[in-house]
Tab-separated table of C-alpha atoms and ligand atoms in Angstrom:
chain	number	residue	atom	x	y	z
Z	1	MET	CA	6.618	-37.412	-9.099
Z	2	ILE	CA	5.340	-34.827	-6.615
Z	3	GLN	CA	1.881	-33.453	-7.412
Z	4	ARG	CA	0.578	-30.141	-6.136
Z	5	ASP	CA	-2.454	-27.927	-6.627
Z	6	TYR	CA	-0.329	-24.791	-6.381
Z	7	LEU	CA	3.374	-24.240	-6.999
Z	8	ILE	CA	4.889	-20.899	-6.026
Z	9	ILE	CA	8.398	-20.220	-7.313
Z	10	GLY	CA	10.408	-17.704	-5.305
Z	11	SER	CA	10.206	-17.209	-1.550
Z	12	GLY	CA	10.451	-13.434	-1.368
Z	13	ILE	CA	7.585	-11.290	-0.112
Z	14	GLY	CA	5.738	-11.811	-3.410
Z	15	GLY	CA	5.785	-15.618	-3.120
Z	16	GLY	CA	5.061	-15.535	0.615
Z	17	SER	CA	2.044	-13.287	0.066
Z	18	VAL	CA	0.699	-15.567	-2.675
Z	19	CYS	CA	0.630	-18.334	-0.043
Z	20	GLU	CA	-1.278	-16.049	2.327
Z	21	GLY	CA	-3.724	-15.113	-0.432
Z	22	ILE	CA	-4.324	-18.769	-1.305
Z	23	ARG	CA	-5.007	-19.736	2.289
Z	24	GLN	CA	-7.624	-17.009	2.685
Z	25	TYR	CA	-9.771	-18.760	0.062
Z	26	ASP	CA	-8.537	-22.335	-0.102
Z	27	LYS	CA	-7.672	-23.984	3.194
Z	28	LYS	CA	-7.053	-27.444	1.797
Z	29	GLY	CA	-5.307	-27.296	-1.596
Z	30	SER	CA	-1.707	-28.536	-1.572
Z	31	VAL	CA	0.801	-25.674	-1.820
Z	32	THR	CA	4.559	-25.814	-2.320
Z	33	LEU	CA	6.720	-22.714	-2.058
Z	34	VAL	CA	10.168	-23.200	-3.609
Z	35	GLY	CA	12.879	-20.686	-2.781
Z	36	ALA	CA	16.564	-20.440	-3.603
Z	37	GLU	CA	17.367	-18.684	-0.333
Z	38	THR	CA	17.422	-20.691	2.890
Z	39	PHE	CA	15.140	-18.260	4.726
Z	40	HIS	CA	11.372	-17.943	4.781
Z	41	PRO	CA	10.170	-14.695	3.155
Z	42	TYR	CA	11.768	-11.810	5.035
Z	43	LYS	CA	11.859	-8.021	5.068
Z	44	ARG	CA	14.446	-7.538	2.371
Z	45	TRP	CA	14.208	-3.777	2.715
Z	46	LEU	CA	15.818	-3.946	6.167
Z	47	LEU	CA	19.089	-5.203	4.663
Z	48	SER	CA	20.277	-1.782	3.504
Z	49	LYS	CA	18.961	-0.060	6.638
Z	50	GLN	CA	18.984	-1.253	10.285
Z	51	PHE	CA	20.545	-4.593	9.380
Z	52	LEU	CA	23.718	-2.845	8.194
Z	53	ARG	CA	23.677	-0.140	10.845
Z	54	GLU	CA	23.239	-2.130	14.019
Z	55	LYS	CA	26.253	-3.500	15.895
Z	56	THR	CA	25.017	-7.072	15.768
Z	57	PRO	CA	22.954	-8.086	12.746
Z	58	ALA	CA	19.314	-8.197	13.817
Z	59	LEU	CA	18.377	-11.521	12.200
Z	60	LYS	CA	15.319	-11.789	14.447
Z	61	LYS	CA	13.744	-8.645	12.975
Z	62	LEU	CA	13.901	-9.971	9.427
Z	63	PRO	CA	11.157	-12.629	9.102
Z	64	TYR	CA	7.934	-11.384	7.592
Z	65	LEU	CA	5.739	-14.180	8.875
Z	66	ASP	CA	6.909	-16.587	11.500
Z	67	GLU	CA	8.039	-19.862	9.920
Z	68	ARG	CA	5.436	-21.597	12.093
Z	69	TRP	CA	2.784	-19.779	10.047
Z	70	TYR	CA	3.795	-21.842	6.998
Z	71	GLU	CA	3.663	-25.054	9.005
Z	72	SER	CA	0.318	-24.306	10.596
Z	73	HIS	CA	-1.163	-23.359	7.220
Z	74	LYS	CA	0.207	-26.508	5.617
Z	75	ILE	CA	2.432	-24.718	3.149
Z	76	GLU	CA	5.355	-26.909	2.178
Z	77	ALA	CA	8.381	-24.598	2.015
Z	78	ARG	CA	11.262	-26.071	0.030
Z	79	LEU	CA	13.962	-23.566	0.827
Z	80	GLY	CA	17.558	-23.548	-0.391
Z	81	THR	CA	16.083	-25.098	-3.533
Z	82	VAL	CA	16.167	-23.740	-7.070
Z	83	VAL	CA	13.669	-24.421	-9.838
Z	84	THR	CA	15.872	-25.158	-12.847
Z	85	GLN	CA	13.241	-25.916	-15.485
Z	86	PHE	CA	9.645	-24.904	-15.959
Z	87	ASN	CA	7.593	-26.729	-18.588
Z	88	ILE	CA	4.483	-24.718	-19.345
Z	89	ASP	CA	2.687	-27.276	-21.547
Z	90	ARG	CA	3.239	-30.224	-19.232
Z	91	ARG	CA	2.799	-28.132	-16.075
Z	92	LEU	CA	6.028	-29.476	-14.605
Z	93	ALA	CA	8.873	-27.879	-12.677
Z	94	VAL	CA	12.251	-29.511	-12.163
Z	95	LEU	CA	14.157	-28.736	-8.971
Z	96	GLY	CA	17.919	-28.420	-8.510
Z	97	ASN	CA	18.032	-31.846	-6.844
Z	98	GLY	CA	16.372	-33.476	-9.876
Z	99	GLU	CA	12.918	-33.880	-8.318
Z	100	THR	CA	9.919	-32.954	-10.439
Z	101	ILE	CA	6.751	-31.213	-9.323
Z	102	GLU	CA	3.610	-31.516	-11.382
Z	103	PHE	CA	1.295	-28.611	-10.648
Z	104	LYS	CA	-2.231	-27.538	-11.529
Z	105	LYS	CA	-1.559	-23.827	-11.097
Z	106	ALA	CA	1.611	-21.840	-10.522
Z	107	CYS	CA	2.864	-18.389	-9.693
Z	108	LEU	CA	6.201	-16.922	-10.761
Z	109	ALA	CA	7.678	-14.839	-7.914
Z	110	MET	CA	11.410	-15.033	-8.626
Z	111	GLY	CA	11.835	-11.290	-8.116
Z	112	SER	CA	14.781	-9.464	-9.532
Z	113	ARG	CA	18.538	-9.624	-9.309
Z	114	PRO	CA	21.202	-6.927	-9.425
Z	115	VAL	CA	22.391	-5.771	-12.823
Z	116	ARG	CA	26.046	-6.704	-13.356
Z	117	PRO	CA	27.761	-3.990	-15.396
Z	118	GLN	CA	29.714	-5.372	-18.357
Z	119	VAL	CA	33.105	-4.015	-17.280
Z	120	ALA	CA	36.548	-5.444	-16.541
Z	121	GLY	CA	37.159	-6.869	-13.083
Z	122	ILE	CA	33.492	-7.400	-12.228
Z	123	GLY	CA	34.357	-10.851	-10.824
Z	124	LEU	CA	37.072	-9.614	-8.429
Z	125	GLY	CA	36.783	-10.348	-4.727
Z	126	ASN	CA	35.252	-7.464	-2.749
Z	127	VAL	CA	33.139	-6.301	-5.691
Z	128	ILE	CA	29.753	-7.146	-4.295
Z	129	TYR	CA	25.972	-6.672	-4.584
Z	130	LEU	CA	23.336	-6.333	-1.919
Z	131	ARG	CA	20.263	-8.466	-2.450
Z	132	THR	CA	20.183	-11.235	0.140
Z	133	ILE	CA	20.874	-11.793	3.831
Z	134	ARG	CA	24.109	-13.518	2.851
Z	135	ASP	CA	25.182	-10.454	0.836
Z	136	ALA	CA	24.426	-8.199	3.786
Z	137	LEU	CA	26.355	-10.403	6.220
Z	138	ALA	CA	29.320	-10.479	3.804
Z	139	LEU	CA	29.199	-6.704	3.422
Z	140	ARG	CA	29.116	-6.196	7.181
Z	141	GLU	CA	32.165	-8.394	7.589
Z	142	MET	CA	34.193	-6.914	4.732
Z	143	SER	CA	33.427	-3.317	5.592
Z	144	GLN	CA	34.910	-3.709	9.051
Z	145	SER	CA	38.332	-4.558	7.683
Z	146	GLU	CA	38.544	-2.219	4.666
Z	147	LYS	CA	39.439	1.449	4.719
Z	148	LEU	CA	37.501	2.874	1.819
Z	149	ILE	CA	34.136	1.652	0.624
Z	150	VAL	CA	32.811	2.870	-2.700
Z	151	VAL	CA	29.162	2.513	-3.625
Z	152	VAL	CA	28.658	2.533	-7.395
Z	153	GLY	CA	25.269	4.031	-8.321
Z	154	GLY	CA	23.160	6.941	-7.180
Z	155	GLY	CA	19.700	5.443	-6.774
Z	156	LEU	CA	17.678	4.325	-3.762
Z	157	LEU	CA	19.795	1.320	-2.817
Z	158	ALA	CA	23.100	3.175	-3.308
Z	159	CYS	CA	21.956	6.022	-1.061
Z	160	GLU	CA	20.672	3.699	1.667
Z	161	VAL	CA	23.792	1.534	1.756
Z	162	ALA	CA	26.159	4.508	1.738
Z	163	ALA	CA	24.237	6.186	4.573
Z	164	SER	CA	24.061	3.036	6.707
Z	165	LEU	CA	27.795	2.357	6.373
Z	166	ARG	CA	28.628	6.005	7.015
Z	167	LEU	CA	26.533	5.941	10.194
Z	168	GLY	CA	28.831	3.126	11.270
Z	169	LYS	CA	31.698	5.675	11.026
Z	170	LEU	CA	33.154	4.093	7.901
Z	171	LYS	CA	34.824	6.023	5.108
Z	172	VAL	CA	32.330	5.887	2.273
Z	173	ALA	CA	32.223	7.306	-1.248
Z	174	ILE	CA	29.438	7.254	-3.820
Z	175	MET	CA	30.405	7.057	-7.480
Z	176	HIS	CA	27.549	8.198	-9.675
Z	177	ARG	CA	27.487	9.168	-13.330
Z	178	HIS	CA	25.048	12.041	-12.796
Z	179	GLN	CA	25.595	15.266	-10.881
Z	180	THR	CA	22.972	14.587	-8.213
Z	181	LEU	CA	21.789	11.562	-6.266
Z	182	LEU	CA	18.286	10.135	-6.802
Z	183	ASN	CA	18.079	12.170	-10.028
Z	184	ARG	CA	15.745	9.516	-11.466
Z	185	TYR	CA	13.058	10.208	-8.871
Z	186	LEU	CA	13.548	13.790	-7.750
Z	187	ASP	CA	13.404	17.197	-9.412
Z	188	PRO	CA	16.809	18.891	-9.763
Z	189	GLU	CA	16.379	21.165	-6.726
Z	190	THR	CA	15.307	18.409	-4.325
Z	191	ALA	CA	17.973	16.053	-5.713
Z	192	ALA	CA	20.614	18.757	-5.116
Z	193	TRP	CA	19.373	19.175	-1.548
Z	194	VAL	CA	19.602	15.409	-0.909
Z	195	THR	CA	23.085	15.323	-2.477
Z	196	GLU	CA	24.193	18.164	-0.219
Z	197	HIS	CA	22.829	16.240	2.769
Z	198	PHE	CA	25.124	13.310	1.921
Z	199	ALA	CA	28.116	15.659	1.595
Z	200	LYS	CA	27.329	17.189	5.013
Z	201	GLN	CA	27.246	13.708	6.551
Z	202	GLY	CA	30.786	13.122	5.317
Z	203	VAL	CA	30.117	10.884	2.306
Z	204	THR	CA	32.647	11.557	-0.455
Z	205	LEU	CA	30.792	12.286	-3.678
Z	206	LEU	CA	32.360	11.223	-6.962
Z	207	LEU	CA	29.702	12.712	-9.203
Z	208	GLY	CA	29.718	12.803	-12.989
Z	209	SER	CA	31.970	9.703	-12.794
Z	210	SER	CA	31.118	6.760	-15.021
Z	211	LEU	CA	32.384	3.323	-14.091
Z	212	ASN	CA	34.953	1.882	-16.478
Z	213	GLY	CA	36.136	-1.163	-14.549
Z	214	PHE	CA	37.564	-2.675	-11.394
Z	215	GLU	CA	41.312	-3.252	-10.928
Z	216	GLY	CA	43.180	-5.720	-8.767
Z	217	LYS	CA	44.820	-9.154	-9.022
Z	218	THR	CA	42.264	-11.233	-7.207
Z	219	VAL	CA	40.837	-8.618	-4.885
Z	220	LEU	CA	39.727	-5.089	-5.708
Z	221	ARG	CA	42.319	-2.319	-5.427
Z	222	ASN	CA	41.013	0.561	-7.574
Z	223	ILE	CA	37.939	1.566	-9.450
Z	224	GLN	CA	38.594	3.084	-12.836
Z	225	THR	CA	36.353	5.801	-14.249
Z	226	LYS	CA	35.685	6.443	-17.938
Z	227	SER	CA	37.626	9.700	-17.673
Z	228	GLY	CA	40.736	7.705	-16.650
Z	229	GLU	CA	40.703	8.381	-12.896
Z	230	ARG	CA	41.678	5.633	-10.452
Z	231	VAL	CA	39.818	5.593	-7.157
Z	232	PRO	CA	41.350	3.374	-4.444
Z	233	ALA	CA	38.729	1.099	-2.879
Z	234	GLY	CA	38.742	-1.857	-0.481
Z	235	VAL	CA	35.135	-2.810	-1.193
Z	236	ALA	CA	32.831	-1.805	-4.049
Z	237	ILE	CA	29.103	-2.237	-3.700
Z	238	VAL	CA	27.528	-2.247	-7.118
Z	239	ALA	CA	24.018	-0.775	-6.994
Z	240	CYS	CA	23.249	-0.128	-10.654
Z	241	GLY	CA	19.657	-1.346	-10.794
Z	242	SER	CA	17.980	-4.718	-11.038
Z	243	GLU	CA	16.534	-6.941	-13.745
Z	244	PRO	CA	13.701	-9.498	-13.614
Z	245	ALA	CA	14.894	-13.030	-12.752
Z	246	LEU	CA	13.130	-14.822	-15.598
Z	247	ASP	CA	15.726	-17.411	-16.695
Z	248	ILE	CA	13.427	-20.396	-16.225
Z	249	VAL	CA	10.848	-18.970	-18.640
Z	250	ARG	CA	13.299	-17.342	-21.066
Z	251	ASN	CA	12.091	-17.486	-24.698
Z	252	THR	CA	8.506	-18.174	-23.689
Z	253	PRO	CA	5.542	-15.758	-23.703
Z	254	LEU	CA	5.979	-15.553	-19.923
Z	255	SER	CA	9.157	-13.544	-20.369
Z	256	SER	CA	9.999	-10.185	-21.916
Z	257	PRO	CA	12.886	-7.790	-21.340
Z	258	LEU	CA	10.493	-5.623	-19.326
Z	259	GLY	CA	9.201	-8.436	-17.127
Z	260	SER	CA	6.567	-11.154	-17.230
Z	261	PRO	CA	3.469	-9.728	-18.952
Z	262	VAL	CA	0.272	-10.253	-16.949
Z	263	THR	CA	-3.369	-9.140	-17.070
Z	264	ASP	CA	-5.126	-6.894	-14.526
Z	265	TYR	CA	-5.712	-10.114	-12.574
Z	266	LEU	CA	-1.955	-10.879	-12.577
Z	267	GLU	CA	-2.442	-13.955	-14.767
Z	268	THR	CA	-0.024	-14.548	-17.630
Z	269	GLU	CA	-1.288	-15.511	-21.045
Z	270	GLU	CA	-1.038	-19.128	-19.871
Z	271	LYS	CA	-4.224	-19.852	-17.955
Z	272	GLY	CA	-3.546	-20.734	-14.320
Z	273	ILE	CA	-0.003	-19.323	-14.335
Z	274	TYR	CA	0.382	-16.015	-12.521
Z	275	ALA	CA	3.312	-13.639	-11.945
Z	276	VAL	CA	3.844	-11.124	-9.137
Z	277	GLY	CA	6.293	-8.690	-7.611
Z	278	ASP	CA	9.528	-7.419	-9.068
Z	279	LEU	CA	9.140	-9.462	-12.250
Z	280	ALA	CA	5.491	-8.726	-13.128
Z	281	PHE	CA	4.831	-6.369	-16.044
Z	282	TYR	CA	1.235	-5.325	-15.472
Z	283	PRO	CA	-1.292	-2.904	-16.948
Z	284	ASP	CA	-1.526	0.126	-14.684
Z	285	ARG	CA	-5.171	1.163	-15.051
Z	286	LEU	CA	-4.741	4.130	-12.720
Z	287	MET	CA	-1.610	5.831	-14.052
Z	288	GLY	CA	-1.790	4.359	-17.568
Z	289	GLY	CA	0.522	2.131	-19.591
Z	290	MET	CA	2.280	-1.058	-18.547
Z	291	ARG	CA	4.484	-1.010	-15.467
Z	292	ARG	CA	7.014	-3.131	-13.559
Z	293	GLN	CA	7.670	-2.011	-10.019
Z	294	THR	CA	10.577	-3.162	-7.919
Z	295	HIS	CA	9.171	-2.136	-4.574
Z	296	TRP	CA	8.001	-3.872	-1.442
Z	297	GLU	CA	4.328	-2.798	-1.221
Z	298	ASN	CA	3.757	-3.726	-4.844
Z	299	ALA	CA	5.110	-7.263	-4.358
Z	300	ARG	CA	3.148	-7.679	-1.137
Z	301	GLU	CA	-0.204	-6.494	-2.563
Z	302	GLN	CA	0.222	-8.340	-5.850
Z	303	GLY	CA	1.036	-11.530	-3.939
Z	304	LEU	CA	-2.175	-11.304	-1.905
Z	305	ILE	CA	-4.315	-10.594	-4.967
Z	306	ALA	CA	-2.736	-13.261	-7.186
Z	307	GLY	CA	-3.036	-15.742	-4.294
Z	308	ALA	CA	-6.751	-15.041	-4.024
Z	309	ASN	CA	-7.300	-15.137	-7.812
Z	310	ILE	CA	-5.339	-18.338	-8.374
Z	311	THR	CA	-7.814	-20.266	-6.180
Z	312	GLY	CA	-10.598	-19.423	-8.635
Z	313	LYS	CA	-12.777	-18.344	-5.699
Z	314	LYS	CA	-12.057	-14.651	-6.121
Z	315	ARG	CA	-11.441	-12.418	-9.109
Z	316	GLN	CA	-9.795	-9.182	-8.146
Z	317	ARG	CA	-7.894	-6.639	-10.254
Z	318	TYR	CA	-4.571	-5.227	-9.139
Z	319	GLU	CA	-5.239	-1.494	-9.031
Z	320	GLN	CA	-2.883	0.378	-6.758
Z	321	ILE	CA	-1.253	3.764	-6.974
Z	322	PRO	CA	2.480	2.977	-7.311
Z	323	TYR	CA	4.258	3.587	-4.022
Z	324	PHE	CA	7.678	3.180	-2.421
Z	325	TRP	CA	9.754	4.721	0.305
Z	326	THR	CA	13.392	5.150	1.231
Z	327	GLU	CA	15.335	6.083	4.368
Z	328	PHE	CA	18.863	7.371	4.828
Z	329	PHE	CA	20.538	9.243	7.687
Z	330	ASP	CA	17.743	11.145	9.433
Z	331	LEU	CA	15.554	11.404	6.323
Z	332	ARG	CA	12.564	9.451	5.123
Z	333	LEU	CA	11.069	10.012	1.694
Z	334	ASP	CA	7.791	8.538	0.435
Z	335	PHE	CA	7.031	8.410	-3.282
Z	336	VAL	CA	3.448	8.210	-4.488
Z	337	GLY	CA	2.702	7.886	-8.215
Z	338	ASP	CA	4.724	7.633	-11.379
Z	339	PHE	CA	8.359	8.747	-11.492
Z	340	ASN	CA	9.316	7.133	-14.791
Z	341	VAL	CA	9.072	10.378	-16.739
Z	342	ALA	CA	10.669	13.640	-15.582
Z	343	PRO	CA	8.049	16.224	-14.570
Z	344	THR	CA	7.531	19.317	-16.712
Z	345	ARG	CA	6.848	21.321	-13.544
Z	346	VAL	CA	7.023	20.764	-9.773
Z	347	GLN	CA	5.424	22.512	-6.827
Z	348	LEU	CA	7.123	22.592	-3.430
Z	349	THR	CA	5.272	23.114	-0.152
Z	350	GLY	CA	7.151	23.126	3.161
Z	351	SER	CA	10.843	23.747	3.544
Z	352	TYR	CA	14.127	22.008	2.801
Z	353	ALA	CA	15.658	23.769	5.832
Z	354	LYS	CA	13.244	21.955	8.167
Z	355	ALA	CA	13.551	18.748	6.103
Z	356	ARG	CA	9.756	18.599	5.961
Z	357	PHE	CA	8.163	19.179	2.591
Z	358	VAL	CA	5.992	17.868	-0.216
Z	359	VAL	CA	6.912	18.099	-3.897
Z	360	ARG	CA	4.152	17.571	-6.464
Z	361	HIS	CA	5.244	16.442	-9.929
Z	362	TYR	CA	3.175	17.539	-12.919
Z	363	GLN	CA	3.157	16.613	-16.593
Z	364	GLY	CA	1.631	19.757	-18.041
Z	365	GLU	CA	-1.410	20.319	-15.802
Z	366	LYS	CA	-1.659	16.669	-14.754
Z	367	LEU	CA	-0.511	15.603	-11.310
Z	368	ARG	CA	1.648	12.454	-11.742
Z	369	GLY	CA	3.592	12.034	-8.521
Z	370	ILE	CA	3.979	13.280	-4.946
Z	371	VAL	CA	7.190	13.130	-2.885
Z	372	LEU	CA	6.806	13.529	0.862
Z	373	CYS	CA	9.706	14.161	3.208
Z	374	HIS	CA	9.106	13.385	6.888
Z	375	HIS	CA	5.382	12.908	6.742
Z	376	SER	CA	3.117	10.454	8.540
Z	377	THR	CA	1.522	7.304	7.142
Z	378	SER	CA	-1.825	9.119	7.056
Z	379	ASP	CA	-0.263	11.930	4.976
Z	380	VAL	CA	1.007	9.286	2.546
Z	381	GLU	CA	-2.474	7.740	2.331
Z	382	ALA	CA	-3.929	11.224	1.755
Z	383	ALA	CA	-1.404	11.754	-1.048
Z	384	LYS	CA	-2.559	8.486	-2.679
Z	385	SER	CA	-6.191	9.679	-2.491
Z	386	GLU	CA	-5.243	13.093	-3.864
Z	387	LEU	CA	-3.552	11.474	-6.837
Z	388	ARG	CA	-6.464	9.083	-7.457
Z	389	GLN	CA	-8.828	12.045	-7.425
Z	390	ALA	CA	-6.617	14.040	-9.768
Z	391	LEU	CA	-6.605	11.050	-12.128
Z	392	GLY	CA	-10.406	10.889	-11.888
Z	393	LYS	CA	-10.317	7.291	-10.502
R	401	FAD	C1	18.621	-4.100	0.052
R	401	FAD	C2	17.258	-3.776	-0.462
R	401	FAD	C3	16.519	-2.736	0.134
R	401	FAD	C4	15.242	-2.435	-0.324
R	401	FAD	N1	14.554	-1.413	0.257
R	401	FAD	C5	13.307	-1.120	-0.175
R	401	FAD	C6	12.572	-0.039	0.407
R	401	FAD	O1	13.050	0.665	1.287
R	401	FAD	N2	11.321	0.190	-0.056
R	401	FAD	C7	10.750	-0.561	-1.043
R	401	FAD	O2	9.600	-0.281	-1.422
R	401	FAD	N3	11.423	-1.591	-1.601
R	401	FAD	C8	12.686	-1.886	-1.206
R	401	FAD	N4	13.386	-2.908	-1.796
R	401	FAD	C9	12.753	-3.684	-2.877
R	401	FAD	C10	11.903	-4.820	-2.318
R	401	FAD	O3	12.601	-5.518	-1.340
R	401	FAD	C11	11.512	-5.737	-3.478
R	401	FAD	O4	10.685	-5.003	-4.345
R	401	FAD	C12	10.791	-6.979	-3.001
R	401	FAD	O5	11.638	-7.743	-2.182
R	401	FAD	C13	10.352	-7.805	-4.196
R	401	FAD	O6	9.787	-8.997	-3.765
R	401	FAD	P1	9.689	-10.272	-4.714
R	401	FAD	O7	9.093	-11.337	-3.875
R	401	FAD	O8	9.042	-9.888	-5.989
R	401	FAD	O9	11.188	-10.628	-5.107
R	401	FAD	P2	12.448	-10.988	-4.230
R	401	FAD	O10	12.386	-10.310	-2.920
R	401	FAD	O11	13.623	-10.728	-5.117
R	401	FAD	O12	12.321	-12.546	-3.976
R	401	FAD	C14	12.442	-13.485	-5.008
R	401	FAD	C15	12.994	-14.776	-4.433
R	401	FAD	O13	12.956	-15.778	-5.453
R	401	FAD	C16	14.151	-16.526	-5.417
R	401	FAD	N5	14.382	-17.162	-6.721
R	401	FAD	C17	14.773	-16.580	-7.884
R	401	FAD	N6	14.858	-17.507	-8.878
R	401	FAD	C18	14.497	-18.693	-8.314
R	401	FAD	C19	14.389	-20.013	-8.821
R	401	FAD	N7	14.631	-20.298	-10.098
R	401	FAD	N8	14.035	-21.002	-7.970
R	401	FAD	C20	13.763	-20.722	-6.668
R	401	FAD	N9	13.843	-19.487	-6.141
R	401	FAD	C21	14.198	-18.480	-6.950
R	401	FAD	C22	15.203	-15.503	-5.050
R	401	FAD	O14	16.356	-16.140	-4.537
R	401	FAD	C23	14.444	-14.683	-4.008
R	401	FAD	O15	14.592	-15.239	-2.727
R	401	FAD	C24	14.686	-3.203	-1.381
R	401	FAD	C25	15.426	-4.230	-1.996
R	401	FAD	C26	16.707	-4.509	-1.549
R	401	FAD	C27	17.510	-5.613	-2.203
């Protein structure tokens, strides 16, 4: 049996950052990072952006830390390896190849996976998701030989993928059940402006269309909407949200439908077992309530903090203003704060015409979120400070 001081499950940015956090405070403890993908932690966010747009896939730009970093810091990376069982009481993890790792402390960093809508034809060829490098390579290949690509969904990922493929001169449609794109994050006026931007760039918009199923014998031919329409499609990219990848701790206190519940210190109710990134359901002391974020900065920062805390040499709370960004066509939007609840009022400064503006979201008199279009990193940091101040933190 393999014995380790620290076992990190999931080699995304969350898991990779836990390793970094550990090595800041414990240079000697034995660390194993187990990851289902065959790559060291990489910039997943590039997959829907430059990686799809560029003529040759820029594999070199993807790594987050050079793989030599893991070697030089004595982190054993078992990649292309799945943890199939996780025994909390015995502190054991079983790997796909049957090996067992006994650990003193562990961190869950399995991230999230795309939601698969429960509709007919979901298993047809050319109905795909975009989560991993392999998915992105497959999408690049398929999209070159198919005439019409339909992206199902109207959120961040759907918008990014549609824009990147369209920039490659492909015929792209977005099928979305609401009347505007990004309606979950933007006020109606800004969402309408973004939607118009997609139309101007030549993306076909199938709005107010709910997915009913996919048709074809073995490979996709049409997408059927709930209103009975049939939309011809060579490839469908399903971007209907993600869910926490918690199978190995299903039916334990480490799992809930909303994520893996953790304390301010990112520790689960099992002492010595932490959870970070897309699957962590944490108390948000700044904005209030419990929160699960599925964004890069959150996974990165949580990884560093949990890594430090797990060593026992540091005890740091995770207290960050929620933040994410998106890019499509010539636009970049930064989101600071809480966008889970629709604002009761918004305030726009700047102009849509110049594509440079700030929209503040209020709940009554309380500032809850700030959207920035085409602003600098320092403006984004200033927005975080403004929100902290408004929250009295
Ligand atoms: C295409 C795309 C674009 C994005 N763009 C942005 C963006 O612009 N801005 C932004 O803020 N965020 C973006 N995100 C979200 C961001 O990438 C995620 O929030 C971040 O990757 C989460 O990191 P994580 O480490 O928690 O999980 P993940 O990145 O999901 O990594 C988890 C890893 O664990 C592995 N794993 C799962 N189960 C097991 C198991 N049982 N055994 C071993 N390994 C396992 C998975 O295979 C995966 O490699 C994007 C995401 C995608 C997919």
